[in-house]
Amino acid sequence: MLRIGMLTSGGDCQALNAAMRGVVKAILNNSDEPVEIYGFEDGYKGLIYGHFRMLTGKDFTGILTVGGTILGTSRTPFKTIQDPDENGLDKVAAMKQNYYKLQLDCLVILGGNGTHKTANLLSKEGLNVITLPKTIDNDLWGTDMTFGFQSAVDIATDAIDCIHTTASSHGRVFIVEVMGHKVGWLTLNAGMASGADIILIPEIPYNIDKICKAIDARDERGARFTILAVAEGAISEEDAKLSKKDYKAKLANYKYPSVSYEIAEQIEKKTGREVRVTVPGHMQRGGSPCPYDRVFATRLGAEAGRLILKKQFGYMVGYKNREMVKVPLEDVAGKLKAIDPKSDIIKEAKLVGISFGN
Ligand code: F6P
């Protein structure tokens, strides 16, 4: 008997179901022994508290195109994973206990950065773990691409496309705030795909005067409007110089809902122009996965299935230089994949006149 536990953890994204379907189909189609699948509910919580349901191949049919996750998810911060819960329960010990009680042969964990730190911890504690790289942020180390990213790029691009038409009618400055946590992959790609004029990403701190200059320059060339794609983690040159502690203190007393509103107010004050802010927010993580993500997640899942059948554990299945790769979990955990400001894509964006506000 091959017993597989599976969970999805952290913020959801498109193609989680497609990835799980890929794993299960690859295993059911190729295993020499009977297979049992244990689906833990709501991420690591399900593993900690023993909340699971037995799943069969049927549960994974018809879900290729369905967004969200059939298992549910939650955020269980790594920071506190080794602290006892409110009733004094040792969470790591509880996860191990449930794994051994169910006689699992392995755990398949789908998640992003935080999830991978806990997955690595469980692997170091002796559990057989295989992970898949999920996140719209595309910020996981060890893989060129994460699933969910391309679907989110499509949605953010559509949002900016829509803003383009109304911005041009009214001759306004528009800011579209794009998700992405501490990195700018989503903003850069959606911004370039939709012809944004100014793209602000955390990796390239902005200077508000340079942003205003870029807007003025467009006006002088006869453009009636300007579109800014602003990453939710965008940061000014002044703030980037602050210590972590001082920046946290600034955010604790922040009077704006997010950075885009601060930038909007500054542009209005400095240029006298009317500025509007649009925040597509969690829409970017919702809905059906795009065809690219369906294929990509299926491939990652199938590869995870292959590794499980070969009893190779302790890896994240990633994608590097157009090939599926297995990356040791300890190499992934705790590292962020950010955009290199000197990379080709940034150079090319600048060549076509996109301003990064620096
Ligand atoms: O990590 C994915 C992500 O959507 C980020 O882009 C965003 O900052 C965050 O999750 C939002 O988290 P929550 O869903 O907990 O509000």
Coordinates of C-alpha atoms and ligand atoms in Angstrom, one line a residue:
M1 CA 0.0 0.0 0.0
L2 CA 1.2 3.5 -0.9
R3 CA -0.2 6.2 1.5
I4 CA 0.1 9.8 0.4
G5 CA -0.9 12.8 2.4
M6 CA -1.5 16.1 0.6
L7 CA -2.1 19.7 1.7
T8 CA -2.2 23.2 0.2
S9 CA -0.9 26.0 2.4
G10 CA -0.7 29.8 2.4
G11 CA -2.5 32.2 0.1
D12 CA -4.3 30.2 -2.7
C13 CA -3.8 30.7 -6.4
Q14 CA -5.0 29.3 -9.6
A15 CA -4.0 25.7 -10.7
L16 CA -3.6 24.3 -7.2
N17 CA -6.3 21.7 -8.1
A18 CA -4.6 21.1 -11.5
A19 CA -1.3 20.4 -9.7
M20 CA -2.9 17.9 -7.2
R21 CA -4.7 16.2 -10.1
G22 CA -1.4 15.8 -11.9
V23 CA 0.2 14.2 -8.9
V24 CA -2.7 11.8 -8.2
K25 CA -3.2 10.8 -11.9
A26 CA 0.5 10.1 -12.3
I27 CA 0.6 7.9 -9.2
L28 CA -2.7 6.1 -9.9
N29 CA -1.7 5.4 -13.5
N30 CA 1.7 4.1 -12.7
S31 CA 1.8 2.6 -9.2
D32 CA 2.3 -1.1 -8.8
E33 CA 0.6 -1.1 -5.4
P34 CA -2.8 0.1 -4.2
V35 CA -2.8 3.8 -3.3
E36 CA -4.5 5.7 -0.4
I37 CA -4.8 9.5 -0.5
Y38 CA -5.3 11.6 2.6
G39 CA -6.3 15.2 2.0
F40 CA -5.5 17.4 4.9
E41 CA -7.9 20.3 5.3
D42 CA -6.8 24.0 5.5
G43 CA -3.1 23.6 5.1
Y44 CA -0.8 22.6 8.0
K45 CA -3.7 23.1 10.4
G46 CA -5.2 19.8 9.0
L47 CA -2.0 18.0 9.6
I48 CA -1.6 19.4 13.1
Y49 CA -5.1 18.7 14.3
G50 CA -5.7 15.5 12.2
H51 CA -8.4 17.0 10.0
F52 CA -8.3 15.0 6.8
R53 CA -10.5 13.2 4.4
M54 CA -9.8 10.1 2.3
L55 CA -9.8 10.9 -1.4
T56 CA -10.0 8.7 -4.4
G57 CA -9.2 9.3 -8.1
K58 CA -12.8 10.5 -8.6
D59 CA -12.1 13.5 -6.3
F60 CA -9.5 14.7 -8.8
T61 CA -11.6 14.5 -12.0
G62 CA -13.2 17.6 -13.3
I63 CA -10.9 19.9 -11.3
L64 CA -8.3 20.8 -13.9
T65 CA -10.0 24.1 -14.7
V66 CA -11.3 24.9 -11.2
G67 CA -9.6 27.7 -9.2
G68 CA -9.0 27.7 -5.5
T69 CA -8.2 24.4 -3.7
I70 CA -10.5 21.4 -3.0
L71 CA -8.6 21.0 0.3
G72 CA -8.9 24.5 1.6
T73 CA -5.9 26.5 2.8
S74 CA -4.8 28.7 5.7
R75 CA -1.7 30.6 6.7
T76 CA 0.2 28.9 9.5
P77 CA 3.3 31.2 9.9
F78 CA 6.6 29.5 10.1
K79 CA 7.7 32.1 12.7
T80 CA 5.5 30.5 15.3
I81 CA 5.3 26.9 14.1
Q82 CA 7.6 25.7 16.9
D83 CA 5.7 27.5 19.6
P84 CA 2.9 25.6 21.4
D85 CA -0.7 26.4 20.3
E86 CA -3.1 28.1 22.7
N87 CA -3.7 24.7 24.4
G88 CA 0.0 23.9 24.8
L89 CA 0.1 21.5 21.8
D90 CA 3.5 21.0 20.2
K91 CA 2.5 21.6 16.6
V92 CA 5.6 20.0 15.0
A93 CA 5.3 16.9 17.2
A94 CA 1.5 16.8 16.3
M95 CA 2.2 16.8 12.6
K96 CA 4.8 14.0 13.0
Q97 CA 2.4 12.0 15.1
N98 CA -0.4 12.3 12.6
Y99 CA 2.0 11.3 9.7
Y100 CA 3.1 8.2 11.6
K101 CA -0.3 7.3 12.9
L102 CA -1.7 7.2 9.3
Q103 CA 1.4 5.3 8.2
L104 CA 2.0 7.8 5.4
D105 CA 4.8 7.1 2.9
C106 CA 5.0 10.8 2.0
L107 CA 3.5 14.3 2.2
V108 CA 2.9 16.3 -0.9
I109 CA 2.9 20.0 0.1
L110 CA 1.8 22.8 -2.3
G111 CA 2.8 26.2 -1.2
G112 CA 4.9 29.3 -1.4
N113 CA 7.8 30.8 0.7
G114 CA 6.4 30.3 4.2
T115 CA 5.1 26.9 3.4
H116 CA 8.5 25.8 2.1
K117 CA 10.2 26.7 5.4
T118 CA 7.8 24.4 7.3
A119 CA 8.1 21.7 4.6
N120 CA 11.9 21.8 5.0
L121 CA 11.6 21.6 8.8
L122 CA 9.3 18.5 8.4
S123 CA 11.8 16.9 6.0
K124 CA 14.6 17.5 8.4
E125 CA 12.5 15.9 11.1
G126 CA 12.5 12.8 9.0
L127 CA 9.2 12.9 7.1
N128 CA 9.2 12.2 3.4
V129 CA 8.2 15.4 1.7
I130 CA 7.8 16.5 -1.9
T131 CA 6.6 20.1 -2.6
L132 CA 5.2 22.0 -5.6
P133 CA 5.9 25.7 -6.1
K134 CA 2.6 27.7 -5.8
T135 CA 2.3 31.4 -5.8
I136 CA 1.1 34.3 -7.9
D137 CA 4.2 36.2 -6.7
N138 CA 6.7 34.0 -8.6
D139 CA 9.2 34.6 -5.7
L140 CA 10.2 31.1 -4.9
W141 CA 13.9 30.4 -5.1
G142 CA 15.0 27.4 -7.3
T143 CA 12.4 27.7 -10.0
D144 CA 12.1 30.1 -12.9
M145 CA 8.3 29.9 -12.6
T146 CA 5.6 29.1 -10.1
F147 CA 2.1 28.0 -11.0
G148 CA -0.6 30.7 -10.5
F149 CA 1.8 33.4 -11.7
Q150 CA 0.8 33.4 -15.3
S151 CA -3.0 33.4 -14.5
A152 CA -2.5 36.4 -12.2
V153 CA -0.5 38.2 -14.9
D154 CA -3.5 37.7 -17.2
I155 CA -5.9 39.2 -14.7
A156 CA -3.7 42.1 -13.7
T157 CA -3.1 42.8 -17.4
D158 CA -6.8 42.8 -18.1
A159 CA -7.3 45.2 -15.2
I160 CA -4.7 47.6 -16.6
D161 CA -6.1 47.2 -20.1
C162 CA -9.5 48.3 -18.9
I163 CA -8.0 51.3 -17.0
H164 CA -6.2 52.3 -20.2
T165 CA -9.4 53.2 -22.0
T166 CA -11.0 55.2 -19.3
A167 CA -7.7 56.9 -18.5
S168 CA -7.4 58.0 -22.1
S169 CA -11.0 59.3 -22.2
H170 CA -10.5 61.5 -19.1
G171 CA -6.9 62.4 -19.6
R172 CA -6.1 61.3 -16.0
V173 CA -3.2 59.7 -14.3
F174 CA -4.1 56.2 -13.1
I175 CA -2.4 53.9 -10.7
V176 CA -3.1 50.2 -10.7
E177 CA -1.8 48.5 -7.7
V178 CA -0.6 44.9 -8.4
M179 CA 0.0 42.1 -5.8
G180 CA 3.3 40.4 -5.5
H181 CA 4.2 40.8 -1.8
K182 CA 7.9 41.8 -1.6
V183 CA 8.8 41.4 -5.2
G184 CA 7.8 42.9 -8.6
W185 CA 7.4 39.9 -11.0
L186 CA 3.7 40.3 -11.3
T187 CA 3.8 44.1 -11.7
L188 CA 6.6 44.0 -14.2
N189 CA 5.0 41.4 -16.4
A190 CA 1.4 42.8 -16.2
G191 CA 2.8 46.3 -16.6
M192 CA 4.8 45.5 -19.7
A193 CA 1.9 43.3 -21.2
S194 CA -0.5 46.2 -20.8
G195 CA 1.7 49.0 -21.9
A196 CA 2.0 50.8 -18.5
D197 CA 4.1 53.9 -18.8
I198 CA 5.6 53.8 -15.3
I199 CA 6.3 50.6 -13.4
L200 CA 7.2 50.7 -9.8
I201 CA 8.6 47.5 -8.1
P202 CA 10.2 46.9 -4.7
E203 CA 13.5 45.9 -6.4
I204 CA 13.9 49.4 -7.8
P205 CA 13.1 52.1 -5.2
Y206 CA 11.3 55.1 -6.7
N207 CA 11.9 58.8 -6.6
I208 CA 8.7 60.8 -6.6
D209 CA 10.2 63.7 -8.6
K210 CA 11.4 61.4 -11.3
I211 CA 7.9 59.9 -11.5
C212 CA 6.4 63.4 -11.9
K213 CA 9.0 64.2 -14.5
A214 CA 8.0 61.1 -16.5
I215 CA 4.4 62.2 -16.4
D216 CA 5.2 65.8 -17.5
A217 CA 7.4 64.4 -20.3
R218 CA 4.4 62.3 -21.6
D219 CA 2.2 65.4 -21.4
E220 CA 4.7 67.4 -23.4
R221 CA 4.7 64.7 -26.1
G222 CA 0.9 65.0 -26.3
A223 CA -0.2 62.0 -24.3
R224 CA -3.4 62.9 -22.3
F225 CA -2.9 60.2 -19.7
T226 CA -0.4 58.2 -17.8
I227 CA -0.7 54.6 -16.4
L228 CA 1.4 53.5 -13.4
A229 CA 1.6 49.8 -12.5
V230 CA 2.6 49.9 -8.9
A231 CA 3.6 46.8 -6.9
E232 CA 2.0 46.6 -3.5
G233 CA 5.6 46.4 -2.1
A234 CA 6.9 49.4 -4.0
I235 CA 9.2 51.6 -1.9
S236 CA 10.6 55.1 -2.2
E237 CA 14.3 55.8 -2.2
E238 CA 14.0 57.5 1.2
D239 CA 12.2 54.5 2.7
A240 CA 14.6 52.0 1.2
K241 CA 17.4 53.7 3.2
L242 CA 15.5 53.2 6.5
S243 CA 16.5 50.4 8.8
K244 CA 14.0 47.5 9.0
K245 CA 12.9 48.7 12.4
D246 CA 12.3 52.3 11.3
Y247 CA 10.5 51.2 8.2
K248 CA 8.2 49.0 10.3
A249 CA 7.6 52.0 12.6
K250 CA 6.6 54.1 9.6
L251 CA 4.2 51.5 8.4
A252 CA 2.6 51.1 11.9
N253 CA 1.5 54.8 11.7
Y254 CA 0.8 54.8 8.0
K255 CA -2.2 56.9 7.1
Y256 CA -2.7 55.4 3.6
P257 CA -4.5 52.1 2.8
S258 CA -1.4 51.2 0.7
V259 CA 1.6 52.7 -1.0
S260 CA -0.4 53.6 -4.2
Y261 CA -2.5 56.2 -2.3
E262 CA 0.7 57.8 -0.9
I263 CA 2.1 58.1 -4.4
A264 CA -1.2 59.4 -5.8
E265 CA -1.4 62.1 -3.2
Q266 CA 2.2 63.1 -3.9
I267 CA 1.6 63.2 -7.7
E268 CA -1.5 65.3 -7.2
K269 CA 0.3 67.8 -5.0
K270 CA 3.4 68.1 -7.2
T271 CA 1.8 68.2 -10.6
G272 CA -1.8 69.4 -9.9
R273 CA -3.1 66.5 -11.9
E274 CA -6.1 64.3 -11.1
V275 CA -5.0 60.8 -10.0
R276 CA -7.1 57.7 -9.5
V277 CA -6.1 54.5 -7.8
T278 CA -7.5 51.0 -8.7
V279 CA -6.6 47.9 -6.6
P280 CA -7.7 44.6 -8.2
G281 CA -6.5 42.8 -5.0
H282 CA -7.5 39.2 -4.5
M283 CA -9.2 39.0 -7.9
Q284 CA -5.6 38.4 -9.1
R285 CA -5.6 35.0 -7.2
G286 CA -9.1 34.0 -8.2
G287 CA -10.9 32.2 -11.0
S288 CA -9.9 29.5 -13.4
P289 CA -6.2 28.9 -14.2
C290 CA -5.1 30.1 -17.6
P291 CA -4.1 27.3 -20.2
Y292 CA -0.4 27.9 -19.5
D293 CA -0.9 27.2 -15.7
R294 CA -3.1 24.2 -16.4
V295 CA -0.3 22.6 -18.5
F296 CA 2.5 23.8 -16.2
A297 CA 0.8 22.6 -13.0
T298 CA -0.1 19.3 -14.6
R299 CA 3.6 18.8 -15.6
L300 CA 4.9 19.7 -12.1
G301 CA 2.3 17.4 -10.5
A302 CA 3.2 14.5 -12.8
E303 CA 6.9 15.0 -12.0
A304 CA 6.1 15.0 -8.3
G305 CA 4.2 11.7 -8.9
R306 CA 7.2 10.2 -10.7
L307 CA 9.6 11.2 -7.8
I308 CA 7.2 9.7 -5.2
L309 CA 7.0 6.4 -7.2
K310 CA 10.8 6.4 -7.3
K311 CA 10.8 7.2 -3.5
Q312 CA 12.9 10.3 -4.0
F313 CA 12.0 12.8 -1.2
G314 CA 13.1 16.1 0.2
Y315 CA 12.7 18.0 -3.0
M316 CA 10.6 20.8 -4.5
V317 CA 9.8 20.1 -8.2
G318 CA 10.8 23.3 -10.1
Y319 CA 11.4 24.5 -13.6
K320 CA 14.8 25.8 -14.7
N321 CA 15.9 26.7 -18.2
R322 CA 12.8 25.0 -19.6
E323 CA 13.4 21.7 -17.8
M324 CA 11.7 20.1 -14.8
V325 CA 14.2 19.9 -12.0
K326 CA 14.2 18.6 -8.4
V327 CA 15.6 21.2 -6.0
P328 CA 16.6 20.2 -2.4
L329 CA 14.2 21.7 0.1
E330 CA 17.0 23.2 2.1
D331 CA 18.1 25.2 -0.9
V332 CA 14.6 26.7 -1.4
A333 CA 13.5 27.4 2.2
G334 CA 14.0 31.0 3.4
K335 CA 15.2 32.4 0.1
L336 CA 13.4 35.0 -2.0
K337 CA 13.7 35.2 -5.8
A338 CA 13.6 38.9 -6.6
I339 CA 14.1 40.7 -9.9
D340 CA 17.7 41.7 -10.6
P341 CA 17.5 45.5 -11.5
K342 CA 20.3 44.8 -14.0
S343 CA 18.5 42.0 -15.8
D344 CA 17.7 42.0 -19.5
I345 CA 14.0 42.4 -19.0
I346 CA 14.5 45.7 -17.1
K347 CA 17.0 46.9 -19.7
E348 CA 14.5 46.1 -22.5
A349 CA 11.6 47.7 -20.7
K350 CA 13.7 50.9 -20.3
L351 CA 14.6 50.7 -24.0
V352 CA 11.0 51.0 -24.9
G353 CA 10.6 54.0 -22.7
I354 CA 9.1 52.5 -19.5
S355 CA 10.1 54.5 -16.5
F356 CA 10.9 52.8 -13.2
G357 CA 10.8 56.1 -11.3
N358 CA 14.5 56.0 -10.6
Ligands
F6P1 O1 1.5 35.6 -1.6 C1 0.3 35.7 -2.4 C2 -0.3 37.0 -2.0 O2 -1.5 37.1 -2.8 C3 0.5 38.3 -2.1 O3 0.6 38.7 -3.5 C4 -0.2 39.2 -1.2 O4 0.6 40.2 -0.7 C5 -0.7 38.3 -0.2 O5 -0.8 37.0 -0.7 C6 -2.1 38.6 0.4 O6 -2.4 37.8 1.5 P1 -3.8 37.6 2.1 O7 -4.6 36.7 1.2 O8 -3.5 36.9 3.4 O9 -4.4 38.9 2.3

